[in-house]
Short mmCIF file of C-alpha atoms in Angstrom, two decimals:
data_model
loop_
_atom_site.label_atom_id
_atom_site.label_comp_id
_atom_site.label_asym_id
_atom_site.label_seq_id
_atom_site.Cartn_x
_atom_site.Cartn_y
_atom_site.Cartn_z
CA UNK A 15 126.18 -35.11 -136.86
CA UNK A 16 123.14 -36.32 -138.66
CA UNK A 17 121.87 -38.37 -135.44
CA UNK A 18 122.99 -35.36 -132.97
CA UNK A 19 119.94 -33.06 -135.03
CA UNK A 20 117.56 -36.24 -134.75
CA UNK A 21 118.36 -36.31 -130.71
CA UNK A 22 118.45 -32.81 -130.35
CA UNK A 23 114.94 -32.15 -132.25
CA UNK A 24 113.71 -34.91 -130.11
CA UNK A 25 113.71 -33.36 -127.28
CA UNK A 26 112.46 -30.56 -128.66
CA UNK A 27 109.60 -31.19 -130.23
CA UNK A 28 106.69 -32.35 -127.43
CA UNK A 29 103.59 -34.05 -127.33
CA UNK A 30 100.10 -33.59 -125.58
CA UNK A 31 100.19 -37.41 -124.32
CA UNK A 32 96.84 -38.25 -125.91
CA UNK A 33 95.13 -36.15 -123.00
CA UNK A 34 91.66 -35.72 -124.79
CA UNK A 35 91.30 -39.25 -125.49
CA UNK A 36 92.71 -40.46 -122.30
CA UNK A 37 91.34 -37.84 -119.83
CA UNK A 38 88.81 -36.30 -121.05
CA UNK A 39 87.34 -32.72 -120.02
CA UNK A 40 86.36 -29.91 -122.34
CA UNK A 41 88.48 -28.73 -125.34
CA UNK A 42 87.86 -26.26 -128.00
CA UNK A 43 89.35 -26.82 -131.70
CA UNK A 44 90.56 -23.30 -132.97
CA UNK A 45 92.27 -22.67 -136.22
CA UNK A 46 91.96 -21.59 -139.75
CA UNK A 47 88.72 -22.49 -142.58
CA UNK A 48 89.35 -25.64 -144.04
CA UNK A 49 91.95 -27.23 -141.95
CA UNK A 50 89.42 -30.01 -141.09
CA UNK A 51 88.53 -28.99 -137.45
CA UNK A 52 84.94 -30.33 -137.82
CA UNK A 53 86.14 -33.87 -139.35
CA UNK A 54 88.81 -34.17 -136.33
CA UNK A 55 86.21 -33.04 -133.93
CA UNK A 56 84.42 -36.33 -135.12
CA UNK A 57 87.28 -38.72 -135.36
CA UNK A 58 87.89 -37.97 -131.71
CA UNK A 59 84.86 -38.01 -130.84
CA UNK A 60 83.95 -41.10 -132.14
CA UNK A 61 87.17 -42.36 -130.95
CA UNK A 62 86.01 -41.82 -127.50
CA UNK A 63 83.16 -43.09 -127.62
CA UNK A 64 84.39 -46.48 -128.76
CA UNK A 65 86.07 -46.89 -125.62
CA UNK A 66 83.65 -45.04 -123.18
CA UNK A 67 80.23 -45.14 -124.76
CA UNK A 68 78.65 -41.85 -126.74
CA UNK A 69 76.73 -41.26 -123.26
CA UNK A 70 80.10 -39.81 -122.83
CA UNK A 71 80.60 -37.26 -125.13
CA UNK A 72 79.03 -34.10 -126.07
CA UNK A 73 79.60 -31.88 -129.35
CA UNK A 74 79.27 -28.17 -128.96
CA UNK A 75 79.28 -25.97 -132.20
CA UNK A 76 79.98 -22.05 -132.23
CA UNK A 77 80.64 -21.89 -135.62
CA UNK A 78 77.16 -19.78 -136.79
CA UNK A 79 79.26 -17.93 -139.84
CA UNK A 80 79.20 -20.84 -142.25
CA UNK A 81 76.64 -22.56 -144.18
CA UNK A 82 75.78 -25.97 -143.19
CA UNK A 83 78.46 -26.45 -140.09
CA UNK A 84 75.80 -27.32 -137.98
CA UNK A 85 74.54 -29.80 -139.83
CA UNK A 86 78.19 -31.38 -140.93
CA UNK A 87 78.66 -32.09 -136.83
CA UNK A 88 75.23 -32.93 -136.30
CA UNK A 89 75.07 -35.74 -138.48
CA UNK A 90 78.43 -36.52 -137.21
CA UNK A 91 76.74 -36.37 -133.91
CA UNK A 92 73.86 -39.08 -135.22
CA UNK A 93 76.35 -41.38 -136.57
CA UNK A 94 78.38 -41.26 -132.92
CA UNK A 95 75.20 -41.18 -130.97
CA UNK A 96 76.15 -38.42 -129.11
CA UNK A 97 74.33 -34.97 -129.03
CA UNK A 98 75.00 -31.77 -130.45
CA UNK A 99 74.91 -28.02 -129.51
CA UNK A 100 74.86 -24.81 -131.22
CA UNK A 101 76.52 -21.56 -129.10
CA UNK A 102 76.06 -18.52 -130.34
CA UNK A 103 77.90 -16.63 -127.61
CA UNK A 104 79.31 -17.27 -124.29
CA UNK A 105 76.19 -16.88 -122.47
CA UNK A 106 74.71 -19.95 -124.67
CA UNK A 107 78.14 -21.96 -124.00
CA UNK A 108 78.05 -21.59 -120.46
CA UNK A 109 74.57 -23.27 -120.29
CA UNK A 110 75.57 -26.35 -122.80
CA UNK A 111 78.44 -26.95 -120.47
CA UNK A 112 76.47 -26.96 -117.34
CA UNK A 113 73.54 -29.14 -119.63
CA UNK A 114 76.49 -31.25 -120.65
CA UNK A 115 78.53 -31.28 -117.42
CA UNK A 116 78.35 -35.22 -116.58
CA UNK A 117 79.70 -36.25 -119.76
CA UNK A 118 83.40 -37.21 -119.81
CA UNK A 119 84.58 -34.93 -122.95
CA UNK A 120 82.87 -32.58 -124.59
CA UNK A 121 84.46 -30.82 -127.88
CA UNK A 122 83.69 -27.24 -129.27
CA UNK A 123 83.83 -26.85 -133.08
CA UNK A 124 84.79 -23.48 -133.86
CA UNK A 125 84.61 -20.83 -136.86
CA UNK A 126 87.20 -20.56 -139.00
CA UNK A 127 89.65 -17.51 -138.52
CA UNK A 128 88.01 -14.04 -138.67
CA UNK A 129 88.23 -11.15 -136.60
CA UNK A 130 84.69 -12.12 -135.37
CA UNK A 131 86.29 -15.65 -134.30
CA UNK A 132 89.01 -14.06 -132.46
CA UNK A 133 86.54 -11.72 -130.15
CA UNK A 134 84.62 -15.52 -130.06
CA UNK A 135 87.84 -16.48 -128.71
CA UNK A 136 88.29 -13.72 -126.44
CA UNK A 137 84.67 -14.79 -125.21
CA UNK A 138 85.84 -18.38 -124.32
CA UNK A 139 88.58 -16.91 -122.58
CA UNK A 140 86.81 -14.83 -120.40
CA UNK A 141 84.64 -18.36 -119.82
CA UNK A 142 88.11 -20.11 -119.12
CA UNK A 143 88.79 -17.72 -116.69
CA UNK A 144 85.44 -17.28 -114.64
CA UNK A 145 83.46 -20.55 -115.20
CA UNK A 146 84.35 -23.73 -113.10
CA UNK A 147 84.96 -25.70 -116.20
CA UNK A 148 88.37 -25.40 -118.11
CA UNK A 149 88.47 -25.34 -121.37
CA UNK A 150 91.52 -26.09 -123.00
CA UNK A 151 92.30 -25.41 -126.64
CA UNK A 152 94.07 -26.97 -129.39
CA UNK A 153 95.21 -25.09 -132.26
CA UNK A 154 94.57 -27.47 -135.70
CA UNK A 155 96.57 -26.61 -138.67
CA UNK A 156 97.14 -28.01 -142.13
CA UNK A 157 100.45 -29.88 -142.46
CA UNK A 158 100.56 -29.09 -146.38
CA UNK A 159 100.97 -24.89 -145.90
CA UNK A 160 103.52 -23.04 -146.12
CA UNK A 161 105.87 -22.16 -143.32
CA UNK A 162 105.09 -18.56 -143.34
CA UNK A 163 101.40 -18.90 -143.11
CA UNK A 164 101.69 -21.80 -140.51
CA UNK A 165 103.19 -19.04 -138.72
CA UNK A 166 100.53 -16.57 -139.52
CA UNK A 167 97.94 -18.61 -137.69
CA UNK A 168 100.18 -19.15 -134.92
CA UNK A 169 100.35 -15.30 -134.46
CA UNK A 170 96.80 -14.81 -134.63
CA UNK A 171 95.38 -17.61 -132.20
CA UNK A 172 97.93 -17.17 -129.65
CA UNK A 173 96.22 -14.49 -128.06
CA UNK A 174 94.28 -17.84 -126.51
CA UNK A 175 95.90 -19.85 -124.56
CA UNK A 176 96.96 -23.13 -126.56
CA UNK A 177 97.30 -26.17 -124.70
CA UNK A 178 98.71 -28.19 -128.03
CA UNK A 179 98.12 -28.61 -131.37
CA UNK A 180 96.93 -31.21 -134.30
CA UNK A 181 98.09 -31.42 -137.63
CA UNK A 182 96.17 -32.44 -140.44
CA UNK A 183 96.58 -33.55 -144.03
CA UNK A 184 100.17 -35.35 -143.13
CA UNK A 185 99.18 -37.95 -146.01
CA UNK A 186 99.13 -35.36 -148.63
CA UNK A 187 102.63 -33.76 -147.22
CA UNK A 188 105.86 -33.79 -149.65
CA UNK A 189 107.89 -32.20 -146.05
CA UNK A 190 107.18 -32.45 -142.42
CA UNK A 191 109.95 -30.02 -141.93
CA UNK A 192 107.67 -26.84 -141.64
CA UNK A 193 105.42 -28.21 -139.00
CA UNK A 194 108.38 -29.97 -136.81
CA UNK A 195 109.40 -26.43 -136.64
CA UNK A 196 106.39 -24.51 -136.10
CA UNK A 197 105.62 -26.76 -133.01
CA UNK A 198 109.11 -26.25 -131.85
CA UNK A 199 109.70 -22.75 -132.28
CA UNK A 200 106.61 -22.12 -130.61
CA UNK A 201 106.79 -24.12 -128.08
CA UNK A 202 103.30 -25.70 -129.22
CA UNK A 203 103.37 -29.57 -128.21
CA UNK A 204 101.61 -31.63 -130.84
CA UNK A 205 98.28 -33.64 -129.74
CA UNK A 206 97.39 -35.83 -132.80
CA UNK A 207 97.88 -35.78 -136.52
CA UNK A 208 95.32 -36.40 -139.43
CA UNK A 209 95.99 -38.40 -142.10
CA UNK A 210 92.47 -38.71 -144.14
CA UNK A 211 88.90 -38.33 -144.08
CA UNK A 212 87.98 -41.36 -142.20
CA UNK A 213 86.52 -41.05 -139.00
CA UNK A 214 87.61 -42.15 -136.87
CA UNK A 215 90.62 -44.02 -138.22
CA UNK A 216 92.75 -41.44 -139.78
CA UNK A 217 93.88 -40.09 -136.67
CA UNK A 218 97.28 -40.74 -134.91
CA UNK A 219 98.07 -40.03 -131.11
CA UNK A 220 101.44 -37.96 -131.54
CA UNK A 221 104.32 -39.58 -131.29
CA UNK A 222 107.83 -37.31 -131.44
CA UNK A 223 110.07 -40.09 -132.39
CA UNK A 224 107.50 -40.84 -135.18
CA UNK A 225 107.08 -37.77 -136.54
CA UNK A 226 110.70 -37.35 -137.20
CA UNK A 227 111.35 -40.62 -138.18
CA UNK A 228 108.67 -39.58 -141.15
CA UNK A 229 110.52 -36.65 -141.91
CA UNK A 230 113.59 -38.26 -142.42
CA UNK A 231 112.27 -40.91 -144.67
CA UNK A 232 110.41 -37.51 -146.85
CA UNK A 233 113.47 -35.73 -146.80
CA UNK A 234 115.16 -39.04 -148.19
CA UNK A 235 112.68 -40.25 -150.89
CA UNK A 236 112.35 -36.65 -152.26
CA UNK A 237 116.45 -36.33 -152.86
CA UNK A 238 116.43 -38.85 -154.32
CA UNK A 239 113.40 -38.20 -156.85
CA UNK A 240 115.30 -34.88 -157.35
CA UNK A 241 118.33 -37.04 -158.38
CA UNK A 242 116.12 -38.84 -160.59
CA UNK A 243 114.48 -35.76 -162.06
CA UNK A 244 118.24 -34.16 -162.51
CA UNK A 245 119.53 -37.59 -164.48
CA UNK A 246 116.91 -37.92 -166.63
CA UNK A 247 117.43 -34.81 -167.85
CA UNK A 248 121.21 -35.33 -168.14
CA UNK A 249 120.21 -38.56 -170.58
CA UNK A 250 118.00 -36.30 -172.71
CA UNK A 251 120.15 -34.07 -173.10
#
């Protein structure tokens, strides 16, 4: 019964095929504050431009709200070699796309969530719709939250259209459960998992069978620390 589940959430649970990092084009990173957008944004990046040269990639920022984003990506940007742009509206990002347009991938750093972001959204997909250039966007959520707020988020950024998502913080998960659901449920194929603050190396392209392999062995080790917990208690008492 037990490898029936692993089969069936197998084919359930979908992946992006590494698209940014293998074909390249424009892609905004959406989500919630402090999910890491900005550090993935770099490990990407930088992964990139390992294989195609920074000439290749271009950084866009709209995130105007918070103190010291800009300068986060930009001295991502310096490290990479690769430039960096500040959009304040839709307007601005049309013109650092067409400024940008020879570059094989360029990535938009957005604000955290906010009402504000959301009509900064809307804005981008009003661009989506009338500019040549598409811009596809991945939702990035923390793997450590909670079910119901995973959810939340989903809610709230799917009045964009989400081409996949990345999940970061798997090192510091106790469950992959929540998130094997959420990207199910939702229908939201997973792009790449974090698991670090190194850029670029903690980064993984998704892989389905991987993920749920990982789960498995969570789901296994924490039993059995529960059985631990439970026994040691027995003794004391």
């Amino acid at each position: 019964a037990g490898e029936r589940v692993v089969e069936r959430l197998h084919c359930q649970l979908h992946t992006t095929n590494n698209e940014i990092l293998t074909r390249g084009g424009v892609f905004a990173l959406i989500g919630p504050t402090g999910v890491g957008k900005t550090t993935t944004v770099a490990k990407l990046a930088a992964r990139f431009a390992q294989k195609h040269g920074a000439d290749q990639v271009g950084l866009v920022t709209t995130d105007t709200f918070r103190i010291g984003a800009h300068e986060q990506l930009s001295t991502f940007g310096k490290i990479i070699g690769c430039p960096v742009k500040v959009a304040k509206n839709a307007e601005d990002l049309a013109n650092v796309l067409y400024q940008m347009r020879n570059r094989k991938l360029i990535l938009i750093d957005t604000a955290g969530m906010s009402q504000r972001d959301i009509r900064l959204c809307e804005q981008l997909t009003t661009l989506m719709k009338n500019s040549r250039v598409k811009i596809k966007s991945y939702l990035v959520l923390s793997a450590t939250v909670q079910y119901n707020v995973l959810q939340e988020s989903v809610t709230h950024f799917k009045k964009i259209p989400l081409a996949g998502c990345i999940f970061t913080k798997i090192d510091e998960c106790l469950s992959l459960g929540e998130i094997i659901s959420i990207a199910i449920q939702n229908g939201l194929p997973i792009g790449y998992v974090t698991n670090g603050q190194r850029v670029p190396e903690d980064i993984d392209v998704a892989d389905g069978g991987e993920i749920i392999k990982k789960a498995e062995a969570l789901l296994k080790l924490n039993s059995h620390d529960q059985h631990q917990w439970y026994s040691d208690n027995e003794t004391q008492a």
